[in-house]
N, CA and C atoms as an extended XYZ file, in Angstrom:
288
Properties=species:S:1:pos:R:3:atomname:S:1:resname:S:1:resid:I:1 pbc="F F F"
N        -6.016       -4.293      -21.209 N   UNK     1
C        -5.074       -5.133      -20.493 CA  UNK     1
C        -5.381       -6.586      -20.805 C   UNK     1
N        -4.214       -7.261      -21.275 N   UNK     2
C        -4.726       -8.764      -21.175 CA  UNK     2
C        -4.844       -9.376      -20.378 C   UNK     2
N        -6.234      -10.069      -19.927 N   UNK     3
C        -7.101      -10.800      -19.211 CA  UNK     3
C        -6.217      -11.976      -18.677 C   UNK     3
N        -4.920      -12.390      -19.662 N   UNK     4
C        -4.293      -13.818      -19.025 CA  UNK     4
C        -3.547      -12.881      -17.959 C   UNK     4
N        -3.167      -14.061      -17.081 N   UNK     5
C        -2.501      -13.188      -15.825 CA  UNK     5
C        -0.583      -13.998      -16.067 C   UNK     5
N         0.302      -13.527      -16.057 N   UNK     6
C         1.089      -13.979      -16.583 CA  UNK     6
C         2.114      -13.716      -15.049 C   UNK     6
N         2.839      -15.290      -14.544 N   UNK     7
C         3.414      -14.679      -13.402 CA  UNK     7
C         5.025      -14.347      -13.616 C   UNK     7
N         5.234      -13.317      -13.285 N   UNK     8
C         6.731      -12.794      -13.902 CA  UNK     8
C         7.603      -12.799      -11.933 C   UNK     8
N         8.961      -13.379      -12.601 N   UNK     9
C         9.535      -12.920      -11.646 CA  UNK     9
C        10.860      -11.916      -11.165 C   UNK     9
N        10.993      -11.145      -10.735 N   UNK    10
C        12.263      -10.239      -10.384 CA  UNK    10
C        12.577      -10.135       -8.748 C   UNK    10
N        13.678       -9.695       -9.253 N   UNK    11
C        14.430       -9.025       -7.611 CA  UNK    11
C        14.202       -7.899       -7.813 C   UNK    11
N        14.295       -7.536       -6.212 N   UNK    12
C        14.310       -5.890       -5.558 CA  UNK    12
C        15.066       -6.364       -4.364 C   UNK    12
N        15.738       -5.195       -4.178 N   UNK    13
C        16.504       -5.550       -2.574 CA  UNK    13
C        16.026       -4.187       -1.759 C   UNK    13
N        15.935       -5.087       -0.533 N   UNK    14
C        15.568       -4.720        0.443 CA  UNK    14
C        16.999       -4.767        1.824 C   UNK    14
N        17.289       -3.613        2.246 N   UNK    15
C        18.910       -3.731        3.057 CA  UNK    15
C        19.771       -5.086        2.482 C   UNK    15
N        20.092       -4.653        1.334 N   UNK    16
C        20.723       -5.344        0.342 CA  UNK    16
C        20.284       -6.872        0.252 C   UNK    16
N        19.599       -6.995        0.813 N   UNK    17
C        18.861       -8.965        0.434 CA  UNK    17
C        17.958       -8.862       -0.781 C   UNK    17
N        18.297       -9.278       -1.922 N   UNK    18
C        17.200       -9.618       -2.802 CA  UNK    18
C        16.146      -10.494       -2.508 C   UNK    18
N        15.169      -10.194       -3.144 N   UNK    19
C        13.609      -10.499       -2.734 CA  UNK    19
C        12.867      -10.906       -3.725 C   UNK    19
N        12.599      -12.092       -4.322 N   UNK    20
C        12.195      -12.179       -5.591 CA  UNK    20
C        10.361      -11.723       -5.113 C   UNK    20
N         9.693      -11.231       -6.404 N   UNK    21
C         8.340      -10.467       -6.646 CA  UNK    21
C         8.257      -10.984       -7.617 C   UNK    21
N         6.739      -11.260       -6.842 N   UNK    22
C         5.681      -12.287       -7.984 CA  UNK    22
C         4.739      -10.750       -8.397 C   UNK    22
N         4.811      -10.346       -9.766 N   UNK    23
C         4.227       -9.456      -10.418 CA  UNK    23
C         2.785      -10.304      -10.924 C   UNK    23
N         1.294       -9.379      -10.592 N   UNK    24
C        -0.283       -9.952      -10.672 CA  UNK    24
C        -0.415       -8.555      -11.020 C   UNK    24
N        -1.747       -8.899      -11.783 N   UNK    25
C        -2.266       -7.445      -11.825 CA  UNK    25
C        -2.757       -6.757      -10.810 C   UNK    25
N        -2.781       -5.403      -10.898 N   UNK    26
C        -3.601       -4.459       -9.749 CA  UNK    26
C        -4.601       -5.196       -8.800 C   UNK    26
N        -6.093       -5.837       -9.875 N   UNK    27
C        -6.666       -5.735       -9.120 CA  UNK    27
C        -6.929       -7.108       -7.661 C   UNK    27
N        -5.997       -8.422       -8.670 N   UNK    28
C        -5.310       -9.478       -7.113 CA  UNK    28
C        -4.750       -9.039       -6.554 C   UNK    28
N        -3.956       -7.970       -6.719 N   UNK    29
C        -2.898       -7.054       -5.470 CA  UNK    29
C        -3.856       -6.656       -4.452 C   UNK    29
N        -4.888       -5.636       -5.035 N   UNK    30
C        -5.573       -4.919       -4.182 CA  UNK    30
C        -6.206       -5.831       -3.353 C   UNK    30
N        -6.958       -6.427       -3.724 N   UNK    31
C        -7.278       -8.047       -2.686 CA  UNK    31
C        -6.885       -8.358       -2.133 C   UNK    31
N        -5.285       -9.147       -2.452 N   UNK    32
C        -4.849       -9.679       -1.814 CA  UNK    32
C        -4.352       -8.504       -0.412 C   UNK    32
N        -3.916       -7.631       -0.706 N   UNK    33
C        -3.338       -6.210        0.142 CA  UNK    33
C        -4.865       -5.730        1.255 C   UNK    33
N        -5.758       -5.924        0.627 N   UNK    34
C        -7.092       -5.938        1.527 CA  UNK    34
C        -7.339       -6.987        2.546 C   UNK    34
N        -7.593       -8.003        2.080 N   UNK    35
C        -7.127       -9.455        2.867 CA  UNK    35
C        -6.417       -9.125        3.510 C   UNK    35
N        -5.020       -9.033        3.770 N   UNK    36
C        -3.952       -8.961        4.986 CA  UNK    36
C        -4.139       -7.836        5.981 C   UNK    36
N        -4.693       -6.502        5.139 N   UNK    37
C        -4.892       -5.510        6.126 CA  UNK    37
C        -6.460       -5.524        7.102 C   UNK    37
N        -6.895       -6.468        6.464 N   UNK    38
C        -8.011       -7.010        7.484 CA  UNK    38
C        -7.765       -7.899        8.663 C   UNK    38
N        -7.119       -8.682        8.221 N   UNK    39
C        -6.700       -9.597        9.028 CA  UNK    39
C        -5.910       -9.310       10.128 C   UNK    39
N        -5.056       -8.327        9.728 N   UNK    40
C        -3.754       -7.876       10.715 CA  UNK    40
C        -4.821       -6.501       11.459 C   UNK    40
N        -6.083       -6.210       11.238 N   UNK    41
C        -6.465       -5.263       11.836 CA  UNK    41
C        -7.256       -5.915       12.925 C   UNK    41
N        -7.767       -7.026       12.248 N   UNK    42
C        -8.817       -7.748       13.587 CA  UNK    42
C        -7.476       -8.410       14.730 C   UNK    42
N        -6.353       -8.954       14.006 N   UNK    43
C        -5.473       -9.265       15.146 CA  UNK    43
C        -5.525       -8.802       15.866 C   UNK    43
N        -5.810       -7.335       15.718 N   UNK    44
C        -5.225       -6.455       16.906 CA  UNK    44
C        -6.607       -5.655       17.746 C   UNK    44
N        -7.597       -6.165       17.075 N   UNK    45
C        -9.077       -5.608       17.831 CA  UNK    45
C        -9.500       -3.978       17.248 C   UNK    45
N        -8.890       -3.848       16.263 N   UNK    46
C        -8.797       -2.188       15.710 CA  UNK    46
C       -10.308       -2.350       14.713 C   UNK    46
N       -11.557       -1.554       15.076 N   UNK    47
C       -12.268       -1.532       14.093 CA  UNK    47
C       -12.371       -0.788       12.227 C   UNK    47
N       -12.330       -0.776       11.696 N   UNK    48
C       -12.399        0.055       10.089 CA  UNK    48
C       -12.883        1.681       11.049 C   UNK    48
N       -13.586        1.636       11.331 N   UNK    49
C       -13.889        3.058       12.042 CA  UNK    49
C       -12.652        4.078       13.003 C   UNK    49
N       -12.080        3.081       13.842 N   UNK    50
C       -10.724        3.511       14.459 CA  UNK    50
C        -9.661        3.711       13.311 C   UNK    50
N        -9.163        3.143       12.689 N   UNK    51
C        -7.871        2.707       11.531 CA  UNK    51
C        -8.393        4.485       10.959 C   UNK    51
N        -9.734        4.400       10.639 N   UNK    52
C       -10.191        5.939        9.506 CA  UNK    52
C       -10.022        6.787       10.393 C   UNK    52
N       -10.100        7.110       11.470 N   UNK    53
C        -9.887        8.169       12.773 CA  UNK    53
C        -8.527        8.442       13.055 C   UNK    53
N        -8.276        7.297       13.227 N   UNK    54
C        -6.135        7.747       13.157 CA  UNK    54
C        -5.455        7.863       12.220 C   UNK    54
N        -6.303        7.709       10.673 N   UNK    55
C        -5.394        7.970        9.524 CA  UNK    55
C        -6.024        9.364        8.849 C   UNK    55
N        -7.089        9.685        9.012 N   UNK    56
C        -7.515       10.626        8.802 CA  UNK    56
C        -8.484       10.525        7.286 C   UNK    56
N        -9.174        9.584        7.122 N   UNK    57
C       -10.231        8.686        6.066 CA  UNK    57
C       -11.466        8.690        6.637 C   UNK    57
N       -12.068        8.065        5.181 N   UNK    58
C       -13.418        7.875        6.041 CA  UNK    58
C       -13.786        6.046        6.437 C   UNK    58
N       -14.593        5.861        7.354 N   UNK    59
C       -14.379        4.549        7.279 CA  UNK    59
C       -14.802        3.791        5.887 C   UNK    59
N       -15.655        4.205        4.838 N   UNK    60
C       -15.770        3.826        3.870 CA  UNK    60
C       -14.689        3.573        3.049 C   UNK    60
N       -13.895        4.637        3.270 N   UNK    61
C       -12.466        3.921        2.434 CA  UNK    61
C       -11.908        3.459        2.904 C   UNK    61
N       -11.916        2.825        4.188 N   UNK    62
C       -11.331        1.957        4.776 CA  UNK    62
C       -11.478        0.413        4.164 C   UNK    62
N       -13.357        0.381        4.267 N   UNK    63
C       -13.867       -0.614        3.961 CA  UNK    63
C       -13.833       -1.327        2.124 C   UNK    63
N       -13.000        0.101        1.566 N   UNK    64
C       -13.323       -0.247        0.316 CA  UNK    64
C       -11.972       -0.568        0.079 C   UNK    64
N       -10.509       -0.161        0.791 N   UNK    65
C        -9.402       -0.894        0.522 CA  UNK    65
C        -9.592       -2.243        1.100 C   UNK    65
N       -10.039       -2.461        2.301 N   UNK    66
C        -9.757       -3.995        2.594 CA  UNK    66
C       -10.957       -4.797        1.856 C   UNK    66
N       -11.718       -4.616        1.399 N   UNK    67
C       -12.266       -5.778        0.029 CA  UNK    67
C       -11.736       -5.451       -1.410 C   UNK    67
N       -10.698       -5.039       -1.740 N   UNK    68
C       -10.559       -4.704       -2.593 CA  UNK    68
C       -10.680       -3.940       -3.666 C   UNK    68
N       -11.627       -3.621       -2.978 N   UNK    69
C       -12.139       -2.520       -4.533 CA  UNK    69
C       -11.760       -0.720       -5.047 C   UNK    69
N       -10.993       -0.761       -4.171 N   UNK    70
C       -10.346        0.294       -4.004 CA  UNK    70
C        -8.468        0.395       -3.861 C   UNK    70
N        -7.785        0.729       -4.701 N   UNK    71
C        -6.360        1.095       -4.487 CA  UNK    71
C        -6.417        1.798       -3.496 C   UNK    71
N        -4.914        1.534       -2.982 N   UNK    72
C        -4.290        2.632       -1.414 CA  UNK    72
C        -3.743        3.426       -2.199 C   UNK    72
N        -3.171        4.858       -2.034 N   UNK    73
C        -1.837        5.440       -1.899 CA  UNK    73
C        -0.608        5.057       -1.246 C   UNK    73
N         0.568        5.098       -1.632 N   UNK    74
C         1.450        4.805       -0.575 CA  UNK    74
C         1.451        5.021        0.864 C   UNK    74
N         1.023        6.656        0.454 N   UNK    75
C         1.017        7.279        1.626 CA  UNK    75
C        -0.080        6.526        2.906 C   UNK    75
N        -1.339        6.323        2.542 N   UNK    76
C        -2.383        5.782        3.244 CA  UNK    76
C        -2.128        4.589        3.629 C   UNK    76
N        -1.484        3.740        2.667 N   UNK    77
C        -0.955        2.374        2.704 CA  UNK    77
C         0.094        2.515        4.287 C   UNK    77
N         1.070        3.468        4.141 N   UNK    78
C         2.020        3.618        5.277 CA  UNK    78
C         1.274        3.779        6.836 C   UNK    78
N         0.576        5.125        6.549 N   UNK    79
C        -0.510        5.341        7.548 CA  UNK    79
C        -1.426        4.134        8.456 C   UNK    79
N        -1.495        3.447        7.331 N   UNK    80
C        -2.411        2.048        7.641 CA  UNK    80
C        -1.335        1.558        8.623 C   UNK    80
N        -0.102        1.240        8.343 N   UNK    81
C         0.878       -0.198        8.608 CA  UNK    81
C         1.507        0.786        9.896 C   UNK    81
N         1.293        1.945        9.829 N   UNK    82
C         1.955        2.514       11.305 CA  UNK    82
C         1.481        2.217       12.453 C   UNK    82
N        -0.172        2.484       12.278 N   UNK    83
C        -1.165        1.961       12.792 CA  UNK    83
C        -1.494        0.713       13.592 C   UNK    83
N        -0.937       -0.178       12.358 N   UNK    84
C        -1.167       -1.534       12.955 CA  UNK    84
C         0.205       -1.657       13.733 C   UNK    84
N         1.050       -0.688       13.424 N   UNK    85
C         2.455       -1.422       14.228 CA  UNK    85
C         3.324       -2.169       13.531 C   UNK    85
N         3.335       -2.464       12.285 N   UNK    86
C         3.983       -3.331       11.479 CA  UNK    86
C         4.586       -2.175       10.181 C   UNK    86
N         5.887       -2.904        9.487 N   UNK    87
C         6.662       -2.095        8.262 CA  UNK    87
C         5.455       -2.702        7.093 C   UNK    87
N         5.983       -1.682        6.392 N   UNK    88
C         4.977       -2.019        4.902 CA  UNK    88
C         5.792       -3.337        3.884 C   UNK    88
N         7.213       -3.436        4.491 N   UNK    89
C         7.705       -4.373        3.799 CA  UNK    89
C         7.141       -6.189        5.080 C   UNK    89
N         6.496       -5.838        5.992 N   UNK    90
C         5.685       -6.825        6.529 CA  UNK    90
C         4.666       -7.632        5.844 C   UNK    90
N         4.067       -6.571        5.662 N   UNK    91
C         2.715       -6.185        4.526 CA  UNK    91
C         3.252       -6.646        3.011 C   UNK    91
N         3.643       -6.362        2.546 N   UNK    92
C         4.319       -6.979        1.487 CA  UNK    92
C         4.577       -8.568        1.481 C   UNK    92
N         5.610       -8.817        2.484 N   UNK    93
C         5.907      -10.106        2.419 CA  UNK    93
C         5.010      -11.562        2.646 C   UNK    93
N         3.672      -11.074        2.883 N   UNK    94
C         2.600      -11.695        3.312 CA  UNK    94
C         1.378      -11.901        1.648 C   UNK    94
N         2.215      -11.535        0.824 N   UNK    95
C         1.450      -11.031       -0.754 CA  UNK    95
C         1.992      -12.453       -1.219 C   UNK    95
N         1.170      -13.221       -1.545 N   UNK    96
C         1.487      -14.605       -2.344 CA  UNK    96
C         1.319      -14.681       -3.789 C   UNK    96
C-alpha cells in the first residue's frame, strides 16, 4: 500500500442527503473510530468491561478497537453504537 495518504473525496447518501467522505486508510480510520468510541463510552460512564458483556466480546477486544489496533466488524461496530444509544451514521459523522 502506498505510504502517501492521499485525501479523496465522494458522495454517499444517506435518506437521500449526500454526504461528502473523506477516504484515509484503514489504519487512521481505526483510530480515529477508536477515539470516538471511547469518548462516547466514558460520556456515558460505560466501562470497556460492560460494552464486552452486552455485546458479547471480550473486554480485550474492546480495548483493542478503541486504541486502534484492531478493526470492528460491522456487526460489532453496530452492537457497540446500540449500546451507547447512538446510529452508526452518528459515529461516522464525528470521523474527520
Amino acid at each position: 500500500m502506498n505510504e502517501i495518504i492521499q485525501t479523496l473525496f465522494a458522495n454517499f447518501t444517506v435518506d437521500k442527503v449526500a454526504i461528502p467522505v473523506k477516504f484515509m486508510n484503514y489504519k487512521e480510520f481505526d483510530a480515529q473510530l477508536g477515539e470516538i468510541l471511547r469518548t462516547e463510552r466514558e460520556r456515558r460512564g460505560l466501562s470497556q468491561r460492560e460494552i464486552a458483556r452486552r455485546i458479547g466480546v471480550s473486554k480485550s477486544a474492546v480495548s483493542l478497537w478503541e486504541s486502534g489496533a484492531r478493526s470492528m466488524a460491522a456487526v460489532s461496530l453496530a452492537k457497540y453504537c446500540a449500546v451507547l444509544g447512538v446510529s452508526i451514521d452518528y459515529i461516522f459523522g464525528k470521523i474527520s
